[in-house]
Coordinates of C-alpha atoms and ligand atoms in Angstrom, one line a residue:
Chain N
M1 CA 9.6 -3.8 -39.4
F2 CA 6.8 -1.3 -39.2
T3 CA 8.1 0.4 -42.3
D4 CA 8.2 -2.9 -44.1
I5 CA 4.6 -3.6 -43.1
L6 CA 3.6 -0.3 -44.5
T7 CA 5.4 -1.0 -47.7
I8 CA 3.5 -4.2 -48.2
I9 CA 0.2 -2.5 -47.4
Y10 CA 1.0 0.3 -49.8
K11 CA 1.7 -2.2 -52.5
E12 CA -1.4 -4.2 -51.9
W13 CA -3.6 -1.2 -52.0
K14 CA -1.9 0.2 -55.0
E15 CA -2.5 -3.0 -56.8
M16 CA -6.1 -3.1 -55.6
F17 CA -7.2 0.4 -56.2
F18 CA -5.1 2.1 -58.8
A19 CA -4.2 -0.6 -61.2
R20 CA -6.0 -0.2 -64.5
S21 CA -7.4 -3.5 -65.9
T22 CA -8.1 -5.0 -62.6
A23 CA -11.1 -7.1 -63.3
R24 CA -12.0 -7.8 -59.8
S25 CA -12.3 -4.8 -57.7
G26 CA -10.6 -1.4 -58.0
L27 CA -11.9 1.9 -57.0
L28 CA -15.1 1.5 -58.9
G29 CA -16.1 -1.6 -57.0
V30 CA -15.4 0.2 -53.7
A31 CA -17.5 3.2 -54.8
V32 CA -20.4 0.9 -55.7
I33 CA -20.4 -0.7 -52.2
V34 CA -20.0 2.6 -50.4
A35 CA -22.8 4.2 -52.5
L36 CA -25.1 1.3 -51.9
L37 CA -24.6 1.0 -48.1
G38 CA -23.8 4.7 -47.4
I39 CA -26.4 6.4 -49.6
F40 CA -29.0 4.1 -51.3
M41 CA -29.9 1.9 -48.4
P42 CA -30.1 4.6 -45.8
F43 CA -32.2 6.7 -48.2
Q44 CA -34.6 3.7 -48.6
N45 CA -34.8 3.0 -45.0
G46 CA -35.1 6.5 -43.6
R47 CA -34.3 7.3 -40.0
D48 CA -34.8 3.6 -39.1
W49 CA -31.5 2.9 -40.8
L50 CA -29.7 4.1 -37.7
T51 CA -31.6 1.9 -35.4
T52 CA -32.7 -1.2 -37.3
P53 CA -31.5 -4.5 -35.9
L54 CA -30.8 -5.5 -39.5
L55 CA -27.8 -3.1 -39.2
I56 CA -25.7 -5.6 -37.2
L57 CA -26.4 -8.3 -39.8
I58 CA -25.3 -6.2 -42.8
W59 CA -22.2 -4.9 -41.0
S60 CA -21.2 -8.3 -39.8
W61 CA -20.9 -9.9 -43.3
L62 CA -19.5 -7.0 -45.2
P63 CA -16.0 -6.9 -43.8
V64 CA -15.8 -10.6 -43.7
F65 CA -16.7 -10.8 -47.4
L66 CA -14.3 -8.0 -48.4
T67 CA -11.4 -9.4 -46.3
L68 CA -11.8 -12.8 -47.8
G69 CA -11.4 -11.8 -51.4
M70 CA -8.4 -9.6 -50.7
V71 CA -6.4 -11.9 -48.5
T72 CA -6.7 -14.9 -50.8
D73 CA -5.8 -12.8 -53.8
S74 CA -2.7 -11.4 -52.1
I75 CA -1.2 -14.7 -51.1
A76 CA -2.4 -17.5 -53.2
G77 CA -3.0 -15.0 -56.1
E78 CA 0.5 -13.7 -55.7
R79 CA 1.9 -17.2 -55.9
E80 CA -0.2 -17.9 -58.9
R81 CA 1.1 -14.8 -60.7
H82 CA 4.7 -15.8 -59.8
T83 CA 5.5 -12.7 -57.9
L84 CA 5.7 -14.2 -54.4
E85 CA 9.1 -15.9 -54.8
T86 CA 10.8 -12.7 -55.9
L87 CA 9.3 -10.9 -52.9
L88 CA 10.6 -13.7 -50.7
A89 CA 14.0 -13.3 -52.2
S90 CA 14.1 -9.7 -51.0
R91 CA 15.2 -8.7 -47.5
L92 CA 11.7 -8.4 -46.1
P93 CA 11.1 -10.5 -43.0
E94 CA 8.3 -13.0 -43.2
Q95 CA 6.4 -11.4 -40.4
A96 CA 6.4 -8.0 -42.2
I97 CA 5.0 -9.7 -45.3
L98 CA 2.4 -11.5 -43.2
F99 CA 1.3 -8.5 -41.2
G100 CA 1.3 -6.3 -44.3
K101 CA -1.0 -8.7 -46.1
I102 CA -3.3 -9.2 -43.2
G103 CA -3.3 -5.5 -42.4
A104 CA -4.0 -4.5 -46.0
A105 CA -7.0 -6.8 -46.2
V106 CA -8.4 -6.0 -42.7
F107 CA -8.1 -2.2 -42.9
Y108 CA -9.4 -2.2 -46.5
A109 CA -12.5 -4.0 -45.4
W110 CA -12.9 -2.2 -42.1
G111 CA -12.2 1.2 -43.8
I112 CA -14.9 0.6 -46.4
M113 CA -17.3 -0.3 -43.6
L114 CA -16.5 2.7 -41.5
V115 CA -16.9 5.1 -44.4
S116 CA -20.2 3.5 -45.4
L117 CA -21.5 3.7 -41.8
L118 CA -20.5 7.3 -41.4
L119 CA -21.8 8.2 -44.8
G120 CA -25.1 6.5 -43.9
A121 CA -25.5 8.7 -40.9
V122 CA -24.8 11.8 -42.9
T123 CA -27.3 10.7 -45.6
V124 CA -30.0 10.0 -43.1
N125 CA -29.6 13.4 -41.4
L126 CA -29.5 15.3 -44.7
A127 CA -32.4 13.5 -46.4
F128 CA -34.7 13.3 -43.4
P129 CA -34.1 16.5 -41.5
G130 CA -35.0 16.6 -37.8
S131 CA -33.1 16.5 -34.6
P132 CA -29.5 15.2 -35.4
A133 CA -29.5 11.4 -35.2
F134 CA -26.7 8.9 -34.9
Y135 CA -26.3 5.2 -34.3
D136 CA -26.7 4.0 -30.7
P137 CA -23.1 4.5 -29.4
L138 CA -22.9 1.1 -27.9
V139 CA -24.1 -0.6 -31.0
F140 CA -21.8 1.5 -33.1
A141 CA -18.7 0.7 -31.0
A142 CA -19.7 -2.9 -30.9
V143 CA -20.0 -3.1 -34.7
L144 CA -16.6 -1.5 -35.1
V145 CA -14.8 -3.8 -32.7
F146 CA -16.6 -6.9 -33.8
S147 CA -16.0 -6.3 -37.5
L148 CA -12.3 -5.6 -36.8
L149 CA -11.9 -8.8 -34.9
A150 CA -13.9 -10.8 -37.4
S151 CA -11.8 -9.5 -40.2
V152 CA -8.6 -10.5 -38.5
L153 CA -10.1 -13.9 -38.0
I154 CA -11.1 -14.3 -41.6
A155 CA -7.8 -12.9 -42.8
S156 CA -5.7 -15.3 -40.8
I157 CA -7.9 -18.3 -41.9
G158 CA -7.4 -16.9 -45.4
V159 CA -3.6 -16.9 -45.0
L160 CA -3.6 -20.5 -43.8
V161 CA -5.9 -21.7 -46.6
S162 CA -3.8 -19.7 -49.1
L163 CA -0.7 -21.6 -47.9
H164 CA -2.3 -24.8 -49.2
S165 CA -3.8 -23.5 -52.4
K166 CA -2.3 -23.3 -55.9
T167 CA -4.5 -20.5 -57.1
A168 CA -6.5 -17.6 -55.7
R169 CA -9.7 -19.2 -57.0
Q170 CA -8.9 -22.4 -55.2
A171 CA -8.3 -20.6 -52.0
Y172 CA -11.5 -18.6 -52.4
Q173 CA -13.5 -21.7 -53.0
K174 CA -12.0 -23.5 -50.0
M175 CA -12.8 -20.5 -47.8
S176 CA -16.4 -20.4 -49.0
V177 CA -16.8 -24.0 -47.9
V178 CA -15.4 -23.1 -44.5
F179 CA -18.0 -20.3 -44.3
L180 CA -20.9 -22.4 -45.3
V181 CA -20.0 -24.8 -42.6
V182 CA -19.5 -22.1 -39.9
W183 CA -22.6 -20.1 -40.8
F184 CA -25.1 -22.8 -41.7
I185 CA -24.4 -25.7 -39.5
P186 CA -25.6 -23.9 -36.4
M187 CA -28.7 -22.8 -38.3
L188 CA -29.4 -26.4 -39.4
V189 CA -28.9 -27.7 -35.9
A190 CA -31.3 -25.0 -34.6
Q191 CA -33.9 -26.1 -37.2
F192 CA -33.9 -29.7 -35.9
L193 CA -33.7 -29.0 -32.2
P194 CA -36.9 -30.1 -30.3
E195 CA -39.3 -27.3 -29.5
E196 CA -38.9 -27.4 -25.7
I197 CA -35.1 -27.0 -26.0
K198 CA -35.5 -24.1 -28.4
A199 CA -38.0 -22.5 -26.0
G200 CA -35.7 -23.0 -23.1
L201 CA -32.8 -21.5 -25.1
S202 CA -34.6 -18.4 -26.2
A203 CA -35.9 -17.8 -22.7
R204 CA -32.3 -18.0 -21.5
L205 CA -31.3 -15.6 -24.2
M206 CA -33.9 -13.1 -23.3
T207 CA -32.6 -12.9 -19.7
L208 CA -29.0 -12.4 -20.7
D209 CA -27.3 -9.1 -20.2
L210 CA -26.5 -7.7 -23.6
N211 CA -23.3 -6.1 -22.4
A212 CA -22.1 -9.4 -21.0
V213 CA -22.9 -11.2 -24.2
L214 CA -21.0 -8.7 -26.3
T215 CA -18.0 -8.7 -24.0
L216 CA -17.9 -12.5 -23.9
G217 CA -18.2 -12.6 -27.7
M218 CA -15.4 -10.1 -28.1
L219 CA -13.2 -12.1 -25.8
I220 CA -13.8 -15.3 -27.7
L221 CA -13.0 -13.6 -31.0
L222 CA -9.9 -12.0 -29.5
A223 CA -8.7 -15.4 -28.3
A224 CA -9.4 -17.0 -31.6
D225 CA -7.6 -14.2 -33.4
T226 CA -4.6 -14.5 -31.2
V227 CA -4.3 -18.3 -31.7
L228 CA -4.8 -18.1 -35.5
V229 CA -2.3 -15.2 -35.9
L230 CA 0.3 -17.2 -33.9
V231 CA -0.3 -20.3 -36.1
C232 CA 0.1 -18.0 -39.2
L233 CA 3.4 -16.7 -37.8
K234 CA 4.6 -20.2 -37.4
R235 CA 3.5 -21.4 -40.8
F236 CA 4.2 -18.3 -42.9
Q237 CA 7.9 -19.3 -43.6
R238 CA 9.7 -19.0 -46.9
P239 CA 10.0 -22.8 -47.6
N240 CA 6.2 -23.3 -46.9
L241 CA 5.4 -20.4 -49.2
I242 CA 7.6 -21.7 -52.1
L243 CA 6.8 -25.4 -51.9
L244 CA 3.2 -26.5 -52.0
Chain Z
M1 CA 40.9 -15.5 -52.8
N2 CA 37.7 -13.7 -51.8
Y3 CA 34.7 -15.9 -52.5
A4 CA 31.1 -14.6 -52.9
I5 CA 29.7 -18.0 -52.7
Q6 CA 31.0 -21.2 -51.2
T7 CA 29.1 -24.5 -50.9
H8 CA 30.3 -27.7 -49.4
Q9 CA 28.6 -31.0 -50.2
L10 CA 25.4 -29.1 -50.6
T11 CA 22.4 -31.5 -51.0
R12 CA 18.7 -31.1 -51.3
D13 CA 16.1 -33.8 -51.5
F14 CA 12.5 -33.6 -52.5
G15 CA 11.1 -36.8 -51.1
S16 CA 13.0 -39.5 -52.8
L17 CA 14.3 -37.2 -55.5
R18 CA 17.8 -35.7 -55.0
A19 CA 17.6 -32.3 -56.8
V20 CA 21.0 -31.1 -55.7
D21 CA 23.6 -33.8 -54.9
R22 CA 26.8 -33.0 -52.8
L23 CA 27.5 -29.8 -54.8
T24 CA 30.8 -28.2 -53.8
L25 CA 31.3 -24.8 -55.5
E26 CA 33.5 -21.7 -55.0
V27 CA 32.5 -18.5 -56.8
P28 CA 35.2 -15.8 -56.7
A29 CA 33.9 -12.3 -55.9
G30 CA 33.6 -10.0 -58.9
Q31 CA 33.1 -12.7 -61.4
I32 CA 30.3 -13.9 -63.7
F33 CA 29.9 -17.5 -62.8
G34 CA 27.7 -19.8 -64.8
L35 CA 25.8 -22.8 -63.6
L36 CA 25.2 -24.8 -66.8
G37 CA 22.9 -27.8 -67.0
P38 CA 19.9 -29.3 -68.9
N39 CA 16.4 -28.8 -67.6
G40 CA 15.8 -30.5 -64.2
A41 CA 19.6 -30.4 -63.4
G42 CA 19.0 -28.6 -60.1
K43 CA 19.9 -25.0 -61.1
T44 CA 16.8 -23.3 -59.7
T45 CA 17.0 -25.4 -56.5
T46 CA 20.6 -24.4 -56.1
I47 CA 19.7 -20.7 -56.3
R48 CA 16.9 -21.2 -53.8
L49 CA 19.4 -22.8 -51.4
L50 CA 21.9 -20.0 -51.8
L51 CA 19.2 -17.4 -51.1
G52 CA 18.0 -19.2 -48.0
L53 CA 14.6 -19.7 -49.5
L54 CA 14.9 -23.4 -48.9
P55 CA 16.9 -25.2 -46.3
P56 CA 19.4 -27.8 -47.5
T57 CA 18.9 -31.5 -46.6
S58 CA 22.6 -31.5 -45.8
G59 CA 25.8 -29.7 -46.5
Q60 CA 27.0 -26.1 -46.0
V61 CA 26.4 -22.8 -47.7
R62 CA 28.2 -19.4 -47.3
V63 CA 27.0 -16.5 -49.2
L64 CA 29.0 -13.3 -48.8
G65 CA 30.6 -15.0 -45.8
M66 CA 27.2 -15.6 -44.1
D67 CA 24.8 -18.4 -43.6
P68 CA 21.7 -17.7 -45.7
L69 CA 19.4 -19.5 -43.3
Q70 CA 20.7 -18.0 -40.1
Q71 CA 21.4 -14.6 -41.5
G72 CA 18.7 -14.5 -44.2
E73 CA 17.9 -10.9 -44.0
A74 CA 21.5 -9.8 -44.1
V75 CA 22.3 -12.0 -47.1
R76 CA 19.2 -11.1 -49.0
S77 CA 19.6 -7.4 -48.5
R78 CA 22.9 -7.6 -50.3
C79 CA 21.6 -9.8 -53.2
G80 CA 19.5 -9.1 -56.2
A81 CA 17.5 -11.9 -57.8
L82 CA 15.9 -12.5 -61.1
L83 CA 14.4 -15.9 -60.6
E84 CA 12.6 -18.3 -62.9
H85 CA 9.8 -15.8 -63.3
S86 CA 10.4 -12.2 -63.7
G87 CA 8.4 -11.5 -60.5
L88 CA 6.9 -8.2 -61.9
Y89 CA 3.5 -7.0 -60.8
E90 CA 1.7 -7.0 -64.0
R91 CA -1.1 -4.8 -62.8
L92 CA 1.4 -2.0 -61.8
S93 CA 3.3 0.3 -64.1
A94 CA 7.0 -0.2 -64.8
E95 CA 7.8 2.8 -62.6
D96 CA 5.7 1.5 -59.7
N97 CA 7.3 -1.9 -59.9
L98 CA 10.7 -0.3 -59.4
D99 CA 9.4 2.1 -56.8
L100 CA 8.0 -0.7 -54.7
Y101 CA 11.3 -2.6 -54.6
A102 CA 13.2 0.6 -53.9
R103 CA 11.0 1.0 -50.9
I104 CA 11.6 -2.6 -49.9
W105 CA 15.3 -1.8 -50.1
R106 CA 14.7 1.2 -47.8
M107 CA 15.9 3.8 -50.3
D108 CA 14.7 7.3 -49.4
A109 CA 12.4 9.2 -51.8
A110 CA 15.1 11.2 -53.5
S111 CA 17.4 8.4 -54.2
R112 CA 14.5 6.2 -55.3
K113 CA 13.6 8.7 -57.9
K114 CA 17.2 9.3 -59.1
R115 CA 18.1 5.6 -59.3
I116 CA 14.9 4.6 -61.1
R117 CA 15.4 7.3 -63.7
E118 CA 19.0 6.3 -64.2
L119 CA 18.2 2.7 -64.7
L120 CA 15.2 3.2 -66.9
E121 CA 17.1 5.6 -69.1
G122 CA 20.0 3.2 -69.2
L123 CA 17.7 0.5 -70.6
G124 CA 15.7 2.8 -72.9
L125 CA 12.5 2.3 -70.9
W126 CA 12.1 5.7 -69.4
E127 CA 9.6 7.0 -71.9
R128 CA 7.4 4.0 -71.2
R129 CA 7.6 4.0 -67.5
K130 CA 3.9 4.7 -67.0
E131 CA 2.8 1.7 -69.0
T132 CA 1.3 -1.3 -67.2
V133 CA 3.7 -4.1 -67.3
A134 CA 1.0 -6.6 -68.5
E135 CA 1.1 -4.9 -71.9
W136 CA 4.8 -5.5 -72.4
S137 CA 6.8 -8.1 -74.4
R138 CA 8.8 -10.7 -72.6
G139 CA 12.0 -9.0 -73.6
M140 CA 11.0 -5.7 -72.1
K141 CA 9.8 -7.4 -68.9
Q142 CA 13.1 -9.1 -68.5
K143 CA 14.9 -5.8 -69.0
L144 CA 12.7 -4.2 -66.3
A145 CA 13.4 -7.1 -64.0
I146 CA 17.1 -6.5 -64.5
A147 CA 16.6 -2.9 -63.5
R148 CA 14.8 -4.1 -60.4
V149 CA 17.7 -6.4 -59.6
L150 CA 20.2 -3.6 -59.9
L151 CA 18.2 -1.0 -57.9
H152 CA 20.1 -1.2 -54.6
R153 CA 23.5 -1.9 -56.2
P154 CA 23.8 -5.4 -54.7
P155 CA 27.3 -6.9 -54.6
L156 CA 25.8 -10.3 -55.6
I157 CA 23.2 -11.0 -58.3
F158 CA 21.4 -14.2 -59.1
L159 CA 20.0 -14.7 -62.5
D160 CA 18.0 -17.9 -63.2
E161 CA 18.0 -18.4 -67.0
P162 CA 17.6 -14.7 -67.7
T163 CA 17.3 -15.1 -71.5
A164 CA 15.1 -18.2 -71.6
G165 CA 12.2 -17.7 -74.0
L166 CA 13.8 -14.6 -75.7
D167 CA 14.6 -14.6 -79.4
V168 CA 18.2 -14.4 -80.3
P169 CA 18.6 -10.7 -80.9
T170 CA 16.6 -9.8 -77.8
A171 CA 18.7 -12.2 -75.7
A172 CA 21.9 -10.7 -77.1
A173 CA 20.7 -7.1 -76.3
L174 CA 19.8 -8.2 -72.8
R175 CA 23.2 -9.7 -72.2
E176 CA 24.8 -6.5 -73.5
D177 CA 22.7 -4.4 -71.1
L178 CA 23.6 -6.6 -68.3
L179 CA 27.3 -6.4 -69.0
R180 CA 27.3 -2.7 -69.5
M181 CA 25.3 -2.0 -66.3
T182 CA 27.4 -4.1 -64.1
A183 CA 30.8 -3.3 -65.6
Q184 CA 32.0 -0.7 -63.2
E185 CA 30.3 -2.0 -60.1
G186 CA 32.5 -5.1 -59.6
T187 CA 29.3 -7.2 -59.1
T188 CA 29.4 -10.9 -58.7
I189 CA 26.9 -12.6 -61.0
F190 CA 25.7 -16.1 -60.4
L191 CA 23.9 -17.1 -63.6
T192 CA 22.2 -20.3 -64.6
T193 CA 21.6 -21.3 -68.1
H194 CA 21.1 -24.3 -70.3
N195 CA 22.4 -22.2 -73.2
L196 CA 26.0 -22.9 -73.9
S197 CA 26.8 -20.1 -76.1
E198 CA 25.4 -17.8 -73.5
A199 CA 27.7 -19.3 -70.8
E200 CA 30.6 -18.9 -73.2
K201 CA 29.8 -15.3 -73.9
L202 CA 29.2 -14.2 -70.4
C203 CA 31.0 -16.3 -67.9
A204 CA 34.5 -16.3 -66.6
Q205 CA 33.9 -19.7 -65.0
V206 CA 31.3 -22.4 -65.7
A207 CA 30.1 -25.3 -63.5
V208 CA 28.4 -28.0 -65.4
I209 CA 25.8 -30.0 -63.5
R210 CA 23.4 -32.8 -64.2
D211 CA 21.0 -34.6 -61.9
G212 CA 22.2 -32.2 -59.2
Q213 CA 25.8 -33.4 -59.5
L214 CA 28.8 -31.3 -60.5
L215 CA 30.4 -32.7 -63.6
A216 CA 33.1 -30.1 -64.2
V217 CA 34.2 -26.5 -63.4
G218 CA 36.5 -24.2 -65.3
S219 CA 36.7 -21.4 -67.8
P220 CA 34.8 -22.1 -71.0
V221 CA 38.2 -22.4 -72.8
E222 CA 39.4 -25.0 -70.3
L223 CA 36.2 -27.0 -70.5
R224 CA 36.4 -27.0 -74.2
T225 CA 40.0 -28.2 -74.4
R226 CA 39.5 -30.7 -71.7
A227 CA 36.6 -32.3 -73.3
G228 CA 37.1 -31.7 -77.0
Q229 CA 39.9 -32.9 -79.3
P230 CA 41.0 -30.7 -82.1
R231 CA 39.4 -31.6 -85.4
L232 CA 40.0 -31.3 -89.1
Q233 CA 37.1 -30.9 -91.5
V234 CA 38.0 -31.7 -95.1
F235 CA 35.7 -30.7 -98.0
G236 CA 36.2 -31.9 -101.6
R237 CA 35.7 -34.7 -104.1
G238 CA 37.1 -38.2 -104.2
L239 CA 37.1 -38.7 -100.4
N240 CA 36.5 -42.4 -100.6
E241 CA 36.7 -45.4 -98.3
R242 CA 40.3 -46.1 -99.2
A243 CA 41.3 -42.6 -98.1
L244 CA 39.4 -43.2 -94.9
T245 CA 41.2 -46.4 -94.1
V246 CA 44.6 -44.9 -94.8
L247 CA 43.9 -42.0 -92.6
Q248 CA 42.6 -44.1 -89.8
S249 CA 46.0 -45.9 -89.6
Q250 CA 47.9 -42.7 -89.0
P251 CA 49.3 -42.4 -85.4
G252 CA 47.9 -38.9 -84.7
V253 CA 44.4 -39.6 -85.8
G254 CA 41.7 -40.6 -83.4
G255 CA 38.8 -41.3 -85.7
V256 CA 37.5 -40.5 -89.2
K257 CA 34.0 -40.3 -90.4
F258 CA 31.9 -38.9 -93.2
L259 CA 29.5 -36.2 -92.3
N260 CA 27.0 -35.0 -95.0
D261 CA 29.4 -33.3 -97.4
H262 CA 32.7 -33.6 -95.7
L263 CA 35.2 -35.7 -93.9
E264 CA 35.6 -35.2 -90.2
I265 CA 39.0 -36.2 -88.7
A266 CA 39.4 -36.2 -84.9
L267 CA 43.0 -35.6 -83.9
K268 CA 44.7 -37.0 -80.9
E269 CA 47.1 -34.1 -80.8
P270 CA 47.5 -31.0 -82.9
A271 CA 49.0 -33.3 -85.6
E272 CA 50.6 -32.1 -88.8
T273 CA 47.6 -31.1 -90.9
A274 CA 49.8 -30.7 -94.0
A275 CA 50.9 -34.4 -93.9
L276 CA 47.4 -35.6 -93.6
V277 CA 46.2 -33.5 -96.5
K278 CA 49.1 -34.7 -98.6
L279 CA 48.1 -38.3 -97.8
L280 CA 44.5 -37.6 -99.0
V281 CA 45.7 -36.0 -102.2
E282 CA 47.9 -39.0 -102.9
Q283 CA 44.8 -41.2 -102.6
G284 CA 43.3 -39.2 -105.4
A285 CA 41.1 -36.8 -103.4
E286 CA 40.5 -33.3 -104.8
I287 CA 40.5 -31.1 -101.8
E288 CA 38.7 -27.7 -101.9
E289 CA 38.8 -26.7 -98.3
V290 CA 40.3 -27.7 -95.0
R291 CA 39.1 -26.3 -91.7
K292 CA 40.8 -26.8 -88.4
S293 CA 38.8 -26.3 -85.2
T294 CA 38.5 -27.3 -81.6
A295 CA 35.3 -28.5 -80.1
S296 CA 32.7 -25.9 -79.4
L297 CA 31.6 -25.6 -75.8
E298 CA 28.5 -27.3 -76.9
E299 CA 30.3 -30.4 -77.8
A300 CA 32.4 -30.2 -74.7
F301 CA 29.2 -30.0 -72.7
L302 CA 27.5 -32.9 -74.5
S303 CA 30.6 -35.0 -74.2
L304 CA 30.6 -34.3 -70.4
L305 CA 27.0 -35.3 -70.2
E306 CA 27.7 -38.4 -72.3
E307 CA 30.7 -39.5 -70.2
N308 CA 28.7 -39.2 -67.1
H309 CA 25.8 -41.1 -68.6
V310 CA 27.9 -44.1 -69.4
H311 CA 29.1 -44.5 -65.8
Ligands
LIG1 N1 9.3 -28.2 -55.1 C1 9.7 -29.4 -55.7 N2 9.1 -30.5 -55.3 C2 9.5 -31.7 -55.9 N3 10.5 -31.8 -56.8 C3 11.1 -30.6 -57.2 C4 10.7 -29.4 -56.6 N4 11.5 -28.4 -57.2 C5 12.3 -29.1 -58.1 N5 12.1 -30.4 -58.1 C6 12.8 -31.4 -58.9 O1 14.2 -31.2 -58.6 C7 14.9 -31.3 -59.9 C8 15.7 -30.1 -60.1 O2 14.8 -29.0 -60.4 P1 15.2 -27.6 -60.7 O3 16.2 -27.1 -59.7 O4 14.0 -26.8 -61.0 O5 16.1 -27.8 -62.1 P2 16.5 -26.7 -63.2 O6 16.3 -25.3 -62.7 O7 17.9 -27.0 -63.5 O8 15.6 -27.0 -64.4 C9 13.9 -31.7 -60.9 O9 13.8 -33.0 -61.1 C10 12.6 -31.2 -60.3 O10 11.5 -31.9 -60.8
LIG2 MG1 15.1 -23.8 -63.5

């Protein structure tokens, strides 16, 4: 089972990175992202890069965005390119295919983020000499865990959406709609909340213990991941993948 | 008899449409078995049922003595499949496509390398192994897909219209490759096609289906003799209406008609050709050529479809 998962990850990455004539991503695309977030931005921001609150924002959307593209391409896209059924006609258990595809997308996104984060720290230290600096360990750890959990969330939603999409593009569009809703509805709601409620909320927020908030957030994400992965396991069956 | 595939009253519905209708088949091991039928007959659906990719609505399936739904992994590890689409990863090279499947079949690095080389060389593709599959012609892709099917030496192979969309010489070459590469292995091949001459060239046994129903099973020769009467084609001048009437009244003659440039006589039994020719000559015909033939499989097939349509 584990070997089979690795085989799928190997295949997804090979297709993603090393295939010539891949319009979408490939190594070049990855290099651009890493250079931007690992060298250019830290260089622009100086030593602040390691402490800016902006950090969390950047690192929260990056893996989400990368996972999304990859997971829809690897399921809906594979159906669209007519390679999925042949894969399903092989001995591979469905779970191995599922975990392989989720794993390929999640670790791809997470890996790029990790490399950019570390490279950013190196850049800052080299470009702006002084006492060695690194991210706040708690923030760093939180970013790593959160982005991993968020990627799994997106990947499993991506799997479920792909199961109902004829093409990768269709799946990607559906996912984008999901995101708009998840991201913007809370913002819109916040906009129209009466002032006194807002003030009350932010006062409450100020008094909250950061560690407690992070832990709670993690537990919620973890629960959501577990539920979604279980739903994926139930739905990711040969007949569902072949018929639409 | 050792059967690679047995189905009993196998049925699959899609909503109100019955794609496979109470199909009962027995495919002996080691044979090339053809499932022959027009588009939409249910061939692809049958293969999906046999591979456990879809559950049947009712009926039973045994493949290599196992149930493809309950023992899916065991069945599929011993099968190779070239489905409707070649299933090749177009963004990968030919070699990487095979390497991926060799990993899926859990072959170790050394045997992967050896087997891939052996297959690609056998098909004349070794020199081009590094090329991205997207650049290849359909014929080359089908060849590569055949190599992928044979990788792990499966005892049972499914081929869903393997030569569809290929020109005649390419299709013939592919068939030759296929026969050559499976000759010594004793592989059972379950092949679907809507191409009759293909079935005739390759298959020891053919099952004809339409609308998911089995119309006939047998060797191509059996099907032909069952469905087609022997015929006489007479070419020449002076083959007139009078000659036609006289012929029609002969006991061994089933029917007579003019076709373009010749007279076509359907015989009820292998009647005496000489007597009929003599009759024609007596009626004043000048005969240049007489051909005797049995129906082609194509006619047998069409007549099976016709027969069934009437009912
Ligand atoms: N997934 C599906 N959903 C609905 N109808 C289907 C599906 N697959 C096949 N069919 C129908 O079942 C019949 C048999 O199809 P198929 O097995 O593909 O035939 P063949 O391979 O002989 O051309 C056709 O009428 C086809 O339209
Ligand atoms: Mg078909």
